[in-house]
Short mmCIF file of C-alpha atoms in Angstrom, two decimals:
data_model
loop_
_atom_site.label_atom_id
_atom_site.label_comp_id
_atom_site.label_asym_id
_atom_site.label_seq_id
_atom_site.Cartn_x
_atom_site.Cartn_y
_atom_site.Cartn_z
CA MET W 1 188.00 46.17 112.10
CA MET W 2 189.01 49.20 109.93
CA MET W 3 192.02 50.89 111.49
CA VAL W 4 191.23 54.04 109.44
CA ASP W 5 187.67 54.78 108.31
CA THR W 6 186.80 58.16 106.76
CA LEU W 7 183.78 59.54 105.18
CA ASP W 8 183.72 62.58 102.76
CA LEU W 9 186.83 63.98 104.84
CA THR W 10 187.78 67.51 103.67
CA LYS W 11 190.44 70.06 104.56
CA THR W 12 191.43 73.02 102.35
CA TYR W 13 193.18 76.25 102.97
CA ASN W 14 191.10 79.25 102.36
CA GLY W 15 189.18 77.05 99.81
CA ARG W 16 192.31 76.03 97.85
CA GLY W 17 194.68 72.91 98.15
CA GLY W 18 194.37 70.18 100.79
CA CYS W 19 192.04 67.45 100.07
CA ARG W 20 188.23 67.07 99.51
CA SER W 21 185.59 64.23 100.14
CA ILE W 22 188.01 61.56 100.99
CA THR W 23 186.25 58.33 101.83
CA LEU W 24 188.75 55.52 102.65
CA GLN W 25 189.10 52.38 104.70
CA VAL W 26 192.26 50.74 105.90
CA PRO W 27 191.78 47.15 107.21
CA GLU W 28 193.44 45.93 110.37
CA GLY W 29 196.87 44.11 109.83
CA SER W 30 197.43 45.52 106.50
CA ILE W 31 200.14 47.63 104.92
CA PHE W 32 198.43 50.54 102.97
CA GLY W 33 200.00 52.80 100.62
CA LEU W 34 198.90 56.35 99.90
CA LEU W 35 200.07 57.58 96.40
CA GLY W 36 200.04 60.73 94.49
CA PRO W 37 202.00 63.50 92.81
CA ASN W 38 203.47 66.31 94.96
CA GLY W 39 200.63 68.72 95.89
CA ALA W 40 198.02 66.02 95.65
CA GLY W 41 196.86 66.45 99.38
CA LYS W 42 198.44 63.34 100.85
CA SER W 43 200.08 65.17 103.67
CA THR W 44 196.98 67.08 104.58
CA PHE W 45 195.12 63.80 104.68
CA VAL W 46 197.80 62.26 106.89
CA LYS W 47 197.83 65.18 109.37
CA MET W 48 194.06 64.80 109.81
CA LEU W 49 194.53 61.19 110.67
CA ALA W 50 197.11 62.02 113.22
CA GLY W 51 195.02 64.65 114.75
CA LEU W 52 197.21 67.62 113.80
CA HIS W 53 194.60 69.20 111.48
CA ARG W 54 190.95 69.50 112.13
CA PRO W 55 188.68 68.75 108.99
CA ASP W 56 186.53 71.44 107.61
CA SER W 57 183.90 68.76 106.92
CA GLY W 58 183.24 65.03 106.89
CA GLN W 59 184.04 62.48 109.59
CA GLY W 60 186.45 59.75 110.46
CA THR W 61 187.89 57.20 113.00
CA VAL W 62 191.31 55.88 113.89
CA LEU W 63 191.49 52.91 115.89
CA GLY W 64 187.80 52.99 116.12
CA GLN W 65 187.87 56.49 117.85
CA PRO W 66 187.15 59.82 116.52
CA LEU W 67 190.00 61.71 114.63
CA GLY W 68 192.05 63.73 117.08
CA SER W 69 190.68 62.26 120.22
CA PRO W 70 193.14 61.09 123.06
CA GLU W 71 191.67 57.54 122.91
CA GLY W 72 192.56 57.39 119.27
CA ARG W 73 196.18 58.53 119.75
CA GLN W 74 196.93 56.09 122.64
CA LYS W 75 198.06 53.17 120.32
CA LEU W 76 198.95 55.37 117.23
CA GLY W 77 202.56 55.82 116.14
CA TYR W 78 203.27 58.62 113.72
CA LEU W 79 206.52 59.75 111.91
CA PRO W 80 206.08 63.10 110.09
CA GLU W 81 207.70 63.97 106.90
CA LEU W 82 209.56 66.92 108.30
CA PHE W 83 210.98 66.48 111.91
CA ARG W 84 214.04 67.70 113.93
CA PHE W 85 215.69 66.47 117.16
CA GLN W 86 217.71 68.64 119.56
CA ASP W 87 221.33 68.20 118.43
CA TRP W 88 222.73 67.81 122.07
CA LEU W 89 220.29 64.83 123.04
CA THR W 90 221.19 61.16 122.58
CA PRO W 91 218.71 58.64 121.10
CA ILE W 92 218.09 57.28 124.51
CA GLU W 93 217.21 60.77 125.64
CA VAL W 94 214.86 61.49 122.65
CA LEU W 95 213.10 58.25 123.30
CA ARG W 96 212.78 58.88 126.85
CA PHE W 97 211.16 62.35 125.99
CA HIS W 98 208.71 60.65 123.68
CA GLY W 99 207.73 58.19 126.17
CA GLN W 100 206.66 61.18 128.39
CA LEU W 101 204.92 62.81 125.42
CA GLY W 102 203.03 59.54 125.03
CA GLY W 103 201.64 59.89 128.64
CA MET W 104 204.29 58.21 130.67
CA SER W 105 205.55 59.70 133.87
CA PRO W 106 209.40 60.67 134.29
CA ARG W 107 209.59 57.88 136.83
CA GLU W 108 208.24 55.27 134.35
CA THR W 109 210.53 56.35 131.67
CA ARG W 110 213.56 55.51 134.04
CA THR W 111 212.52 52.03 135.09
CA SER W 112 214.57 49.15 133.85
CA SER W 113 211.69 47.76 131.77
CA PHE W 114 211.41 50.95 129.82
CA ARG W 115 215.27 51.20 129.43
CA ASN W 116 215.17 47.68 127.80
CA ARG W 117 212.35 48.70 125.54
CA MET W 118 214.24 51.88 124.43
CA ARG W 119 217.25 49.78 123.73
CA ASP W 120 215.22 46.94 121.88
CA THR W 121 213.45 49.85 119.86
CA LEU W 122 216.86 51.18 118.86
CA GLU W 123 218.11 47.79 117.86
CA LEU W 124 215.09 47.28 115.59
CA VAL W 125 215.92 50.28 113.66
CA GLY W 126 219.60 49.65 113.53
CA LEU W 127 220.83 52.36 115.95
CA SER W 128 221.72 50.23 119.01
CA GLU W 129 225.53 51.22 118.52
CA ALA W 130 224.61 54.82 118.42
CA ALA W 131 222.39 54.88 121.46
CA ASP W 132 224.45 57.26 123.59
CA ARG W 133 225.84 59.40 120.78
CA ARG W 134 224.80 63.10 120.20
CA VAL W 135 222.03 63.45 117.54
CA GLY W 136 223.79 66.36 116.03
CA GLY W 137 226.47 64.19 114.55
CA PHE W 138 223.83 61.91 112.73
CA SER W 139 223.50 61.66 109.30
CA LYS W 140 219.97 62.26 107.58
CA GLY W 141 219.57 58.40 107.23
CA MET W 142 220.35 57.87 111.06
CA GLN W 143 217.90 60.72 111.95
CA GLN W 144 215.15 59.06 109.89
CA ARG W 145 215.91 55.71 111.74
CA LEU W 146 215.50 57.68 115.02
CA GLY W 147 212.32 59.11 113.76
CA LEU W 148 210.99 55.62 113.01
CA ALA W 149 211.93 54.63 116.58
CA THR W 150 210.01 57.20 118.18
CA ALA W 151 206.89 56.06 116.20
CA LEU W 152 207.39 52.48 117.41
CA LEU W 153 208.47 53.08 120.93
CA LEU W 154 205.05 52.60 122.68
CA GLU W 155 204.16 49.59 120.69
CA PRO W 156 201.38 51.03 118.50
CA ARG W 157 198.66 49.13 116.71
CA LEU W 158 198.67 51.52 113.81
CA VAL W 159 201.73 53.30 112.53
CA ILE W 160 201.37 56.22 110.09
CA LEU W 161 204.69 56.91 108.35
CA ASP W 162 205.01 60.00 106.06
CA GLU W 163 207.90 59.40 103.63
CA PRO W 164 209.76 57.04 106.00
CA ALA W 165 212.58 56.00 103.58
CA SER W 166 213.23 59.36 101.94
CA ALA W 167 216.61 59.92 103.42
CA LEU W 168 217.76 56.15 103.32
CA ASP W 169 220.11 54.50 100.84
CA PRO W 170 219.01 51.36 99.25
CA ILE W 171 220.46 49.11 101.78
CA GLY W 172 218.61 51.24 104.51
CA ARG W 173 215.43 51.15 102.58
CA TYR W 174 215.67 47.19 102.27
CA GLU W 175 216.14 47.06 105.98
CA ILE W 176 213.21 49.38 106.77
CA ARG W 177 210.87 47.23 104.38
CA SER W 178 212.05 44.14 106.21
CA LEU W 179 211.13 45.74 109.39
CA LEU W 180 207.70 46.80 108.39
CA LYS W 181 206.99 43.23 107.25
CA ARG W 182 208.01 41.93 110.58
CA LEU W 183 205.79 44.61 112.24
CA GLN W 184 202.90 43.45 110.06
CA GLY W 185 203.52 39.65 110.94
CA LYS W 186 202.90 41.01 114.66
CA GLY W 187 199.57 42.35 113.73
CA VAL W 188 200.62 46.05 113.38
CA THR W 189 198.84 48.05 110.63
CA ILE W 190 201.00 50.28 108.64
CA PHE W 191 199.94 53.46 106.71
CA LEU W 192 202.49 54.64 104.24
CA ASN W 193 202.59 58.03 102.60
CA THR W 194 205.36 57.60 100.08
CA HIS W 195 206.61 58.50 96.63
CA LEU W 196 208.65 55.50 96.38
CA LEU W 197 206.60 53.31 94.10
CA GLU W 198 208.76 50.23 94.39
CA ASP W 199 208.29 50.43 98.27
CA VAL W 200 204.61 50.16 97.77
CA GLU W 201 204.78 47.53 95.08
CA GLU W 202 207.06 45.56 97.55
CA LEU W 203 205.07 46.19 100.61
CA CYS W 204 201.68 47.10 100.33
CA ASP W 205 198.25 44.90 100.30
CA GLU W 206 196.17 48.07 99.49
CA ALA W 207 196.73 51.50 97.98
CA ALA W 208 194.88 54.74 97.13
CA PHE W 209 195.70 57.35 94.77
CA LEU W 210 195.10 60.96 95.34
CA TYR W 211 195.40 63.76 92.61
CA GLY W 212 194.48 67.37 92.89
CA GLY W 213 192.90 66.77 96.33
CA GLU W 214 190.47 63.94 95.17
CA LEU W 215 190.61 60.27 95.59
CA LEU W 216 190.81 58.55 92.17
CA ALA W 217 191.16 54.95 93.17
CA ALA W 218 191.44 52.85 96.33
CA GLY W 219 191.45 49.01 97.17
CA PRO W 220 193.67 45.88 96.98
CA LEU W 221 196.92 46.59 95.00
CA HIS W 222 196.47 43.66 92.63
CA LYS W 223 192.91 44.83 91.93
CA LEU W 224 194.14 48.24 91.12
CA LEU W 225 196.87 47.09 88.80
CA SER W 226 194.50 44.81 86.85
CA SER W 227 191.82 47.75 86.54
CA ALA W 228 194.56 49.77 85.00
CA GLU W 229 193.84 48.02 81.77
CA ASP W 230 190.56 49.75 81.72
CA ILE W 231 191.96 53.26 81.83
CA GLY W 232 191.93 54.36 78.22
CA GLY W 233 190.44 51.04 77.04
CA GLY W 234 192.25 47.80 76.13
CA SER W 235 195.55 46.54 77.32
CA ASN W 236 199.31 46.98 76.75
CA TRP W 237 201.02 44.59 74.29
CA ARG W 238 204.70 44.45 73.48
CA PHE W 239 206.46 43.33 70.17
CA LEU W 240 210.17 42.71 69.73
CA LEU W 241 210.99 43.06 65.96
CA GLY W 242 213.99 42.50 63.77
CA GLY W 243 214.70 44.15 60.55
CA TRP W 244 213.61 47.59 61.65
CA ILE W 245 214.73 50.76 59.65
CA PRO W 246 213.47 54.31 59.91
CA GLU W 247 211.31 53.74 56.93
CA SER W 248 209.51 50.96 58.65
CA TRP W 249 207.12 53.08 60.57
CA THR W 250 205.76 54.94 57.28
CA GLU W 251 205.35 51.69 55.63
CA LEU W 252 203.48 50.09 58.52
CA SER W 253 201.27 53.02 59.01
CA ASP W 254 200.23 52.92 55.26
CA VAL W 255 199.40 49.12 55.92
CA ILE W 256 197.39 49.21 59.10
CA GLY W 257 195.94 52.75 58.79
CA GLU W 258 196.04 55.90 60.99
CA ALA W 259 193.58 54.66 63.65
CA LEU W 260 195.74 51.30 64.51
CA ALA W 261 199.03 53.34 64.03
CA SER W 262 197.84 55.79 66.76
CA LEU W 263 197.90 52.93 69.18
CA LEU W 264 201.39 52.00 68.61
CA ARG W 265 204.60 53.56 69.80
CA VAL W 266 208.42 52.66 69.31
CA VAL W 267 209.77 52.11 72.80
CA GLU W 268 213.29 51.86 71.52
CA ALA W 269 215.12 50.80 68.52
CA ASP W 270 218.99 50.25 67.91
CA GLU W 271 221.25 50.49 64.93
CA ASN W 272 221.12 46.83 64.50
CA GLY W 273 217.55 46.87 63.39
CA THR W 274 215.98 45.66 66.65
CA ALA W 275 213.05 47.57 67.69
CA LEU W 276 210.51 47.27 70.65
CA LEU W 277 206.95 48.38 69.98
CA ALA W 278 204.33 48.79 72.56
CA ALA W 279 200.49 48.86 71.51
CA ARG W 280 197.26 49.55 73.24
CA VAL W 281 195.12 46.81 71.93
CA THR W 282 191.38 45.97 72.53
CA ASP W 283 192.09 42.14 72.59
CA ARG W 284 194.43 39.37 71.63
CA GLU W 285 192.97 39.19 68.14
CA GLN W 286 193.90 42.79 67.50
CA ALA W 287 197.44 41.95 68.87
CA ALA W 288 197.65 39.02 66.28
CA TYR W 289 196.55 41.16 63.51
CA LEU W 290 199.29 43.63 64.20
CA ALA W 291 201.95 40.74 64.52
CA ALA W 292 200.75 39.47 60.86
CA GLN W 293 201.21 43.04 59.50
CA PHE W 294 204.71 43.31 60.91
CA ILE W 295 205.61 40.16 59.12
CA GLN W 296 203.83 41.23 55.95
CA ILE W 297 206.09 44.23 55.56
CA GLY W 298 209.35 42.00 56.12
CA LEU W 299 209.86 42.47 59.86
CA THR W 300 210.87 39.52 61.99
CA LEU W 301 208.80 38.92 65.10
CA TYR W 302 210.99 37.72 67.74
CA GLU W 303 208.75 38.16 70.70
CA SER W 304 205.03 39.10 71.46
CA GLY W 305 202.93 39.19 74.51
CA PRO W 306 201.03 41.28 77.13
CA GLN W 307 203.13 43.85 78.96
CA SER W 308 203.34 43.37 82.93
CA ASN W 309 201.40 46.19 84.52
CA ASN W 310 203.50 47.49 87.24
CA LEU W 311 202.79 50.30 89.72
CA GLU W 312 204.79 52.92 87.92
CA ALA W 313 202.75 52.34 84.70
CA TRP W 314 199.66 52.36 86.77
CA PHE W 315 200.57 55.63 88.45
CA LEU W 316 201.40 57.32 85.15
CA ARG W 317 198.17 56.26 83.68
CA MET W 318 196.12 57.52 86.49
CA ALA W 319 197.89 60.85 86.40
CA GLN W 320 197.69 61.11 82.71
CA SER W 321 193.92 60.13 82.51
CA ARG W 322 193.17 62.96 85.15
CA GLN W 323 195.34 65.49 83.16
CA GLY W 324 193.35 64.54 79.96
CA GLY W 325 190.03 64.96 81.71
CA ALA W 326 191.03 68.23 83.17
CA LYS W 327 191.76 69.54 79.64
CA GLN W 328 188.50 68.71 78.12
#
């Protein structure tokens, strides 16, 4: 089952901004990451999934139900990017209120079973010791944890989190990642809108990239990273060299020619003559040819091999390829 399924979903603001023609699927039980620079349309798309924005055109379902329908919201947990809680409330009072927002009667939210659920949820997000403290005295990180607790309170099957770790320190982010993995192990589908690439790389099975309101790529994360080799042609190759001096670049360019030199860049070089070069090569034979030329001009080749294709590199290539296309 697809927990999120959209077809040509579009929402703009007087014809500008927002997102356009987004066709996307999120499989059940996955952790899905939505990526893109600021202003890419990510939050607009998330708000349509949560039923807070009505699309201009297109269609979609959440949990098999039309976007914005009461049936689709019953098992949907949502943490917006910007939220506030009343300073005078305690976490228990905040959760009781959200239980009522979720359709429970005031009487149901005061039963022992629901009290136990609130306590369990606060323990899950690391706030059990602050259950009866006033929210006004909470740090941003504690408020972020409380927001996550409201999203998880009613045991949703799909959780949509808009920048869930933005206010957390490294330890808090690690704890939230561990929590999300445990939730996935229980069958919960998680949709992350985040700018924290390491969280996506650590957590997500699938991802999508939005730029300028358009969907540029979507699919299993490992396939997206491997497909990045095709952006601009070729693959990344690294060379660790010894004997490097400022004049080495000119000498190397004369030997290999401008065409090949344009594929090379000096990543770093130190005063001891050690330099790390990166190249965009078409195949291993071209990488071997470059290695031979380094040796020919008197450099020492310490290491040579393909460069790992991490998510940050993929993200930057996707953005740069789009920027380059826009300029043409």
